[in-house]
PDB file of C-alpha atoms in Angstrom:
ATOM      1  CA  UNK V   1     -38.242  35.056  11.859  1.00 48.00           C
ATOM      2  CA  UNK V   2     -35.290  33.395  10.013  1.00 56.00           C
ATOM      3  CA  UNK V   3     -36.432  35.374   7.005  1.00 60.00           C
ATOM      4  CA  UNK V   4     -36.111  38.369   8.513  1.00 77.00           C
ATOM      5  CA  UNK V   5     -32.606  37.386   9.634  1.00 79.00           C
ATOM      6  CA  UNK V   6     -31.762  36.148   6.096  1.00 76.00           C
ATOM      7  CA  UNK V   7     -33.208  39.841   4.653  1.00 78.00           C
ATOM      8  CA  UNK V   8     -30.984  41.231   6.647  1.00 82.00           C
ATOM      9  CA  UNK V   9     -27.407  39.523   6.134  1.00 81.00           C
ATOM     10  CA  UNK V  10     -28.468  39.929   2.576  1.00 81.00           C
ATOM     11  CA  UNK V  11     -28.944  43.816   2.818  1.00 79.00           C
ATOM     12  CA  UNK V  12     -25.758  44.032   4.825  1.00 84.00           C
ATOM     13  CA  UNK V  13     -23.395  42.330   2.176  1.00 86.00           C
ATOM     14  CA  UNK V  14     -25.405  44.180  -0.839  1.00 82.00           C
ATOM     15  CA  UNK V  15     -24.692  47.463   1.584  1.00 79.00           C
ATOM     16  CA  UNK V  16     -21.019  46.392   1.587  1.00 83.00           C
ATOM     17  CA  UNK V  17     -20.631  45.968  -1.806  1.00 83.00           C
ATOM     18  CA  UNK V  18     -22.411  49.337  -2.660  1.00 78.00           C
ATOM     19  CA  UNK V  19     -20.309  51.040  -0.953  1.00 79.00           C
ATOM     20  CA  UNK V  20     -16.840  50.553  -2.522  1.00 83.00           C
ATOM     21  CA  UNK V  21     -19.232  51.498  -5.845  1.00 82.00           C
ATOM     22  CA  UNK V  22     -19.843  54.802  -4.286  1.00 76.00           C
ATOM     23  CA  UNK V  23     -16.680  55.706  -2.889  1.00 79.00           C
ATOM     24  CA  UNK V  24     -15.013  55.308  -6.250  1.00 83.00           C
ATOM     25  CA  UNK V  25     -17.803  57.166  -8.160  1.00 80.00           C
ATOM     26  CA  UNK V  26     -17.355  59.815  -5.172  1.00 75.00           C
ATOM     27  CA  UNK V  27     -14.037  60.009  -5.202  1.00 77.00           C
ATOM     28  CA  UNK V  28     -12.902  59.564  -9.055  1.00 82.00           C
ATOM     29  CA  UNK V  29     -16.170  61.515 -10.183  1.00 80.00           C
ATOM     30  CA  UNK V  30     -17.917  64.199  -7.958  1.00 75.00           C
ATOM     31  CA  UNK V  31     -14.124  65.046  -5.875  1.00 73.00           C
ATOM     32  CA  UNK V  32     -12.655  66.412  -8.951  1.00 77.00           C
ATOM     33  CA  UNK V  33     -15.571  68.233 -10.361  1.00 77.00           C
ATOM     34  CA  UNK V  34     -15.949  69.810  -7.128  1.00 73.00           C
ATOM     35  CA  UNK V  35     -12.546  70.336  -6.403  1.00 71.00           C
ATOM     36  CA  UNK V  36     -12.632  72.416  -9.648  1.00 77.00           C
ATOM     37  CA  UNK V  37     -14.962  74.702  -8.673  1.00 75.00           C
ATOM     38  CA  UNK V  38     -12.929  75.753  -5.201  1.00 71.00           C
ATOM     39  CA  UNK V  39      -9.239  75.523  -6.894  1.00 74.00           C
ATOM     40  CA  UNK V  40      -8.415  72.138  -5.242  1.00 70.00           C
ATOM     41  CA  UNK V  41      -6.715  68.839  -6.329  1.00 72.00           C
ATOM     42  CA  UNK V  42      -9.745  67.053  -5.426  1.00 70.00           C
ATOM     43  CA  UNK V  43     -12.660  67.933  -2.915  1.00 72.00           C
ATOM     44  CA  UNK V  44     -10.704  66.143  -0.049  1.00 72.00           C
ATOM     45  CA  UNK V  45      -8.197  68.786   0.042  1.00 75.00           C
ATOM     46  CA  UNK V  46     -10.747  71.766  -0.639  1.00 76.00           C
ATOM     47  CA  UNK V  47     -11.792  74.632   1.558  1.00 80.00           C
ATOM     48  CA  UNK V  48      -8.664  74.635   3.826  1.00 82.00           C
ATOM     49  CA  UNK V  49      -9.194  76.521   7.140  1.00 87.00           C
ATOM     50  CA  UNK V  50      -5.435  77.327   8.626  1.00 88.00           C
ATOM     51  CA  UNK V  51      -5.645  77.364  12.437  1.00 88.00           C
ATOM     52  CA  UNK V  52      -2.571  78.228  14.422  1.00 86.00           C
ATOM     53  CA  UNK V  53      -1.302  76.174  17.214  1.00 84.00           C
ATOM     54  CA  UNK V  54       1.743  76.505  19.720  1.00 82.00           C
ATOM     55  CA  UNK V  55       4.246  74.883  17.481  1.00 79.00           C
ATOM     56  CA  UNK V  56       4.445  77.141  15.338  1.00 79.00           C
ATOM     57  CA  UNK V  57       2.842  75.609  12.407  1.00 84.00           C
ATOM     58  CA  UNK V  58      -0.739  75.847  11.464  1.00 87.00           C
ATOM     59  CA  UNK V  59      -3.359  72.837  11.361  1.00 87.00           C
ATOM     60  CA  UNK V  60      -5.236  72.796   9.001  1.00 87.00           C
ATOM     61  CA  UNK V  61      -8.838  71.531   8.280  1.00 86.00           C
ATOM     62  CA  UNK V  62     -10.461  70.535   5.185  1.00 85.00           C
ATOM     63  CA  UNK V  63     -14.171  71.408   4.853  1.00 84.00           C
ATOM     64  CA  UNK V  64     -14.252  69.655   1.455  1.00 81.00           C
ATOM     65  CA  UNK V  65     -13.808  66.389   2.677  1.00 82.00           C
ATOM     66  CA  UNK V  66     -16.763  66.806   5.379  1.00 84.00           C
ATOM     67  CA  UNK V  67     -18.515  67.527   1.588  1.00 82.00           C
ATOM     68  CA  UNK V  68     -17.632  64.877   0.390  1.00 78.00           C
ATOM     69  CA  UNK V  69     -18.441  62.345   2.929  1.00 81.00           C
ATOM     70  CA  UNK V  70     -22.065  64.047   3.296  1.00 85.00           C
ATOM     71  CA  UNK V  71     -22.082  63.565  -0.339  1.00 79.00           C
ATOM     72  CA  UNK V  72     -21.147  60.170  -0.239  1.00 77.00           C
ATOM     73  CA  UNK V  73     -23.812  59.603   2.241  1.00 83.00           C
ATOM     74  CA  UNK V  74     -26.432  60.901   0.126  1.00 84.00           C
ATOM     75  CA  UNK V  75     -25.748  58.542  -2.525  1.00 78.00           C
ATOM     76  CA  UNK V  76     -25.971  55.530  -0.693  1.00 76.00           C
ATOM     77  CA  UNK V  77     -29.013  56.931   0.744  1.00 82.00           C
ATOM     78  CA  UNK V  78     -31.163  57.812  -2.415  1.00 83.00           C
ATOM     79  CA  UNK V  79     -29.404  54.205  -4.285  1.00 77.00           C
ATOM     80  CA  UNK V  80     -30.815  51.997  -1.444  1.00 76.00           C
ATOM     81  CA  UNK V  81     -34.191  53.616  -1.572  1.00 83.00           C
ATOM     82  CA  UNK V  82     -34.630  53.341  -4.894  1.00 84.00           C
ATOM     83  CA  UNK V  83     -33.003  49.841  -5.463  1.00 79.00           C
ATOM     84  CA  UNK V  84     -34.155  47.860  -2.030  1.00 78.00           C
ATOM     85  CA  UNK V  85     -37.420  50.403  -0.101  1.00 81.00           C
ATOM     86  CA  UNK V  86     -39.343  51.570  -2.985  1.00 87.00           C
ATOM     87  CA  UNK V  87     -39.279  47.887  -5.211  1.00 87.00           C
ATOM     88  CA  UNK V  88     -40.298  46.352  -1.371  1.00 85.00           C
ATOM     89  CA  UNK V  89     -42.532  48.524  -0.662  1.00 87.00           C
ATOM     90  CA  UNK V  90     -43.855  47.819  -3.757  1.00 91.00           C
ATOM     91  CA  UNK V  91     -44.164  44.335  -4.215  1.00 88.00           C
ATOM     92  CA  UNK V  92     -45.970  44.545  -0.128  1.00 86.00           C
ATOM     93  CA  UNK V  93     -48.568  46.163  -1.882  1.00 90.00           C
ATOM     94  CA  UNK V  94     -49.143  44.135  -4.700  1.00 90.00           C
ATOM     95  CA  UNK V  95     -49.122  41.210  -2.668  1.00 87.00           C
ATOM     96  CA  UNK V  96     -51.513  43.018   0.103  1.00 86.00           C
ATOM     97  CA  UNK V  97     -53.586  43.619  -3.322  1.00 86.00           C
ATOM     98  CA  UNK V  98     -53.733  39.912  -3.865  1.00 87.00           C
ATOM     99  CA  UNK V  99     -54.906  39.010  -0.210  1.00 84.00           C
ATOM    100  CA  UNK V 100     -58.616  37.895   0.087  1.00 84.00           C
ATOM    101  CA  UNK V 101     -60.802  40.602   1.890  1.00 81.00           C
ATOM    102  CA  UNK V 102     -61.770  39.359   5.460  1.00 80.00           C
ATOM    103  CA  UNK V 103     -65.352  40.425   6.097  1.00 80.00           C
ATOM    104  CA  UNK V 104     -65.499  41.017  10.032  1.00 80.00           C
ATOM    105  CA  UNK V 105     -68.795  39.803  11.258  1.00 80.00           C
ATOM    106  CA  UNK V 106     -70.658  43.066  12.836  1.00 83.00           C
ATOM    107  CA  UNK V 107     -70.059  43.084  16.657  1.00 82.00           C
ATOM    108  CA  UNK V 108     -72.684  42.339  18.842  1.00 84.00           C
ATOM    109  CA  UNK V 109     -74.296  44.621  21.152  1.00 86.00           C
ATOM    110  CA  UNK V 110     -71.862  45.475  24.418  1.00 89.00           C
ATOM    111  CA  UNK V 111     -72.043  44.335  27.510  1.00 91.00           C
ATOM    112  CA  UNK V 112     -73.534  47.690  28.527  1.00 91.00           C
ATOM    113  CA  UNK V 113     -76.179  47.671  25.968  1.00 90.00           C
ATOM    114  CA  UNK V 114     -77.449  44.381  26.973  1.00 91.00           C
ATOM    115  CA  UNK V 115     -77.730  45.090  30.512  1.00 92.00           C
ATOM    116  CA  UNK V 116     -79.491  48.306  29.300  1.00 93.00           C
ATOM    117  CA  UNK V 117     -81.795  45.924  27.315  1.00 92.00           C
ATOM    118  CA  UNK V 118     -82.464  43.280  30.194  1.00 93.00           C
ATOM    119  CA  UNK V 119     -83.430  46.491  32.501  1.00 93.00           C
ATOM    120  CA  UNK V 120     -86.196  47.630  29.732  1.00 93.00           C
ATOM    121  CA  UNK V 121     -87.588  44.375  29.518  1.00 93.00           C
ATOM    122  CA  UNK V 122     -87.647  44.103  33.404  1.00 92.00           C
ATOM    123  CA  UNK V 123     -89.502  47.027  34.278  1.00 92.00           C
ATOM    124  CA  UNK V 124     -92.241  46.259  31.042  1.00 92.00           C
ATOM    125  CA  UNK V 125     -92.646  43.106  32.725  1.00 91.00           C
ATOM    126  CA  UNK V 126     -93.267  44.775  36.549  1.00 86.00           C
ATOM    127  CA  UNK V 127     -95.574  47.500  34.873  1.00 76.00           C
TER     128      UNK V 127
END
């Protein structure tokens, strides 16, 4: 079990790691490009929806950043199954490959079958 544990602390700091990769590639790369498309600094500050409150002023919410955070999400998601899942699941089955084939031995008849048999023989024997 302490290999499990190690697999995991292991996939947790790799995770950490990752992810400051992605948020700058997200953020320096895909926020502008996409910002560009909707007229925006950068995709944080894209698809504005103004919504009035009591004050006076309006709040306002940012659709592009929800974009950007799914997109964000997505690349950590395809990276870490194509860097850690895939190359495991892999190398599990070359090393299930490797394994020596275990031959069960054929079961023997059931319990019901051999009471089945011992009544046969029983009633040859009283005939």
């Amino acid at each position: 079990m302490r290999g499990n544990v190690i697999d995991l602390a292991v996939a947790v700091v790799i995770g950490a790691a990752f992810t400051a990769v992605v948020n700058t590639i997200v953020e320096a790369v895909f926020n502008p490009l996409i910002g560009a498309l909707f007229n925006a600094e950068n995709l944080a500050k894209a698809l504005p929806v103004a919504i009035p409150n009591a004050g006076g002023e309006d709040a306002v919410i940012y659709f592009g950043a929800v974009i950007a955070a799914v997109i964000q999400f997505l690349l950590i998601a395809v990276v870490v199954y194509f860097a850690i899942v895939a190359p495991m699941n892999y190398a599990n089955k070359l090393a299930n490959a490797r394994k020596p084939k275990v031959v069960e031995p054929e079961a023997g008849p059931t319990e019901a079958e051999l009471l089945l048999q011992i009544r046969d023989l029983l009633a040859k024997q009283n005939n």
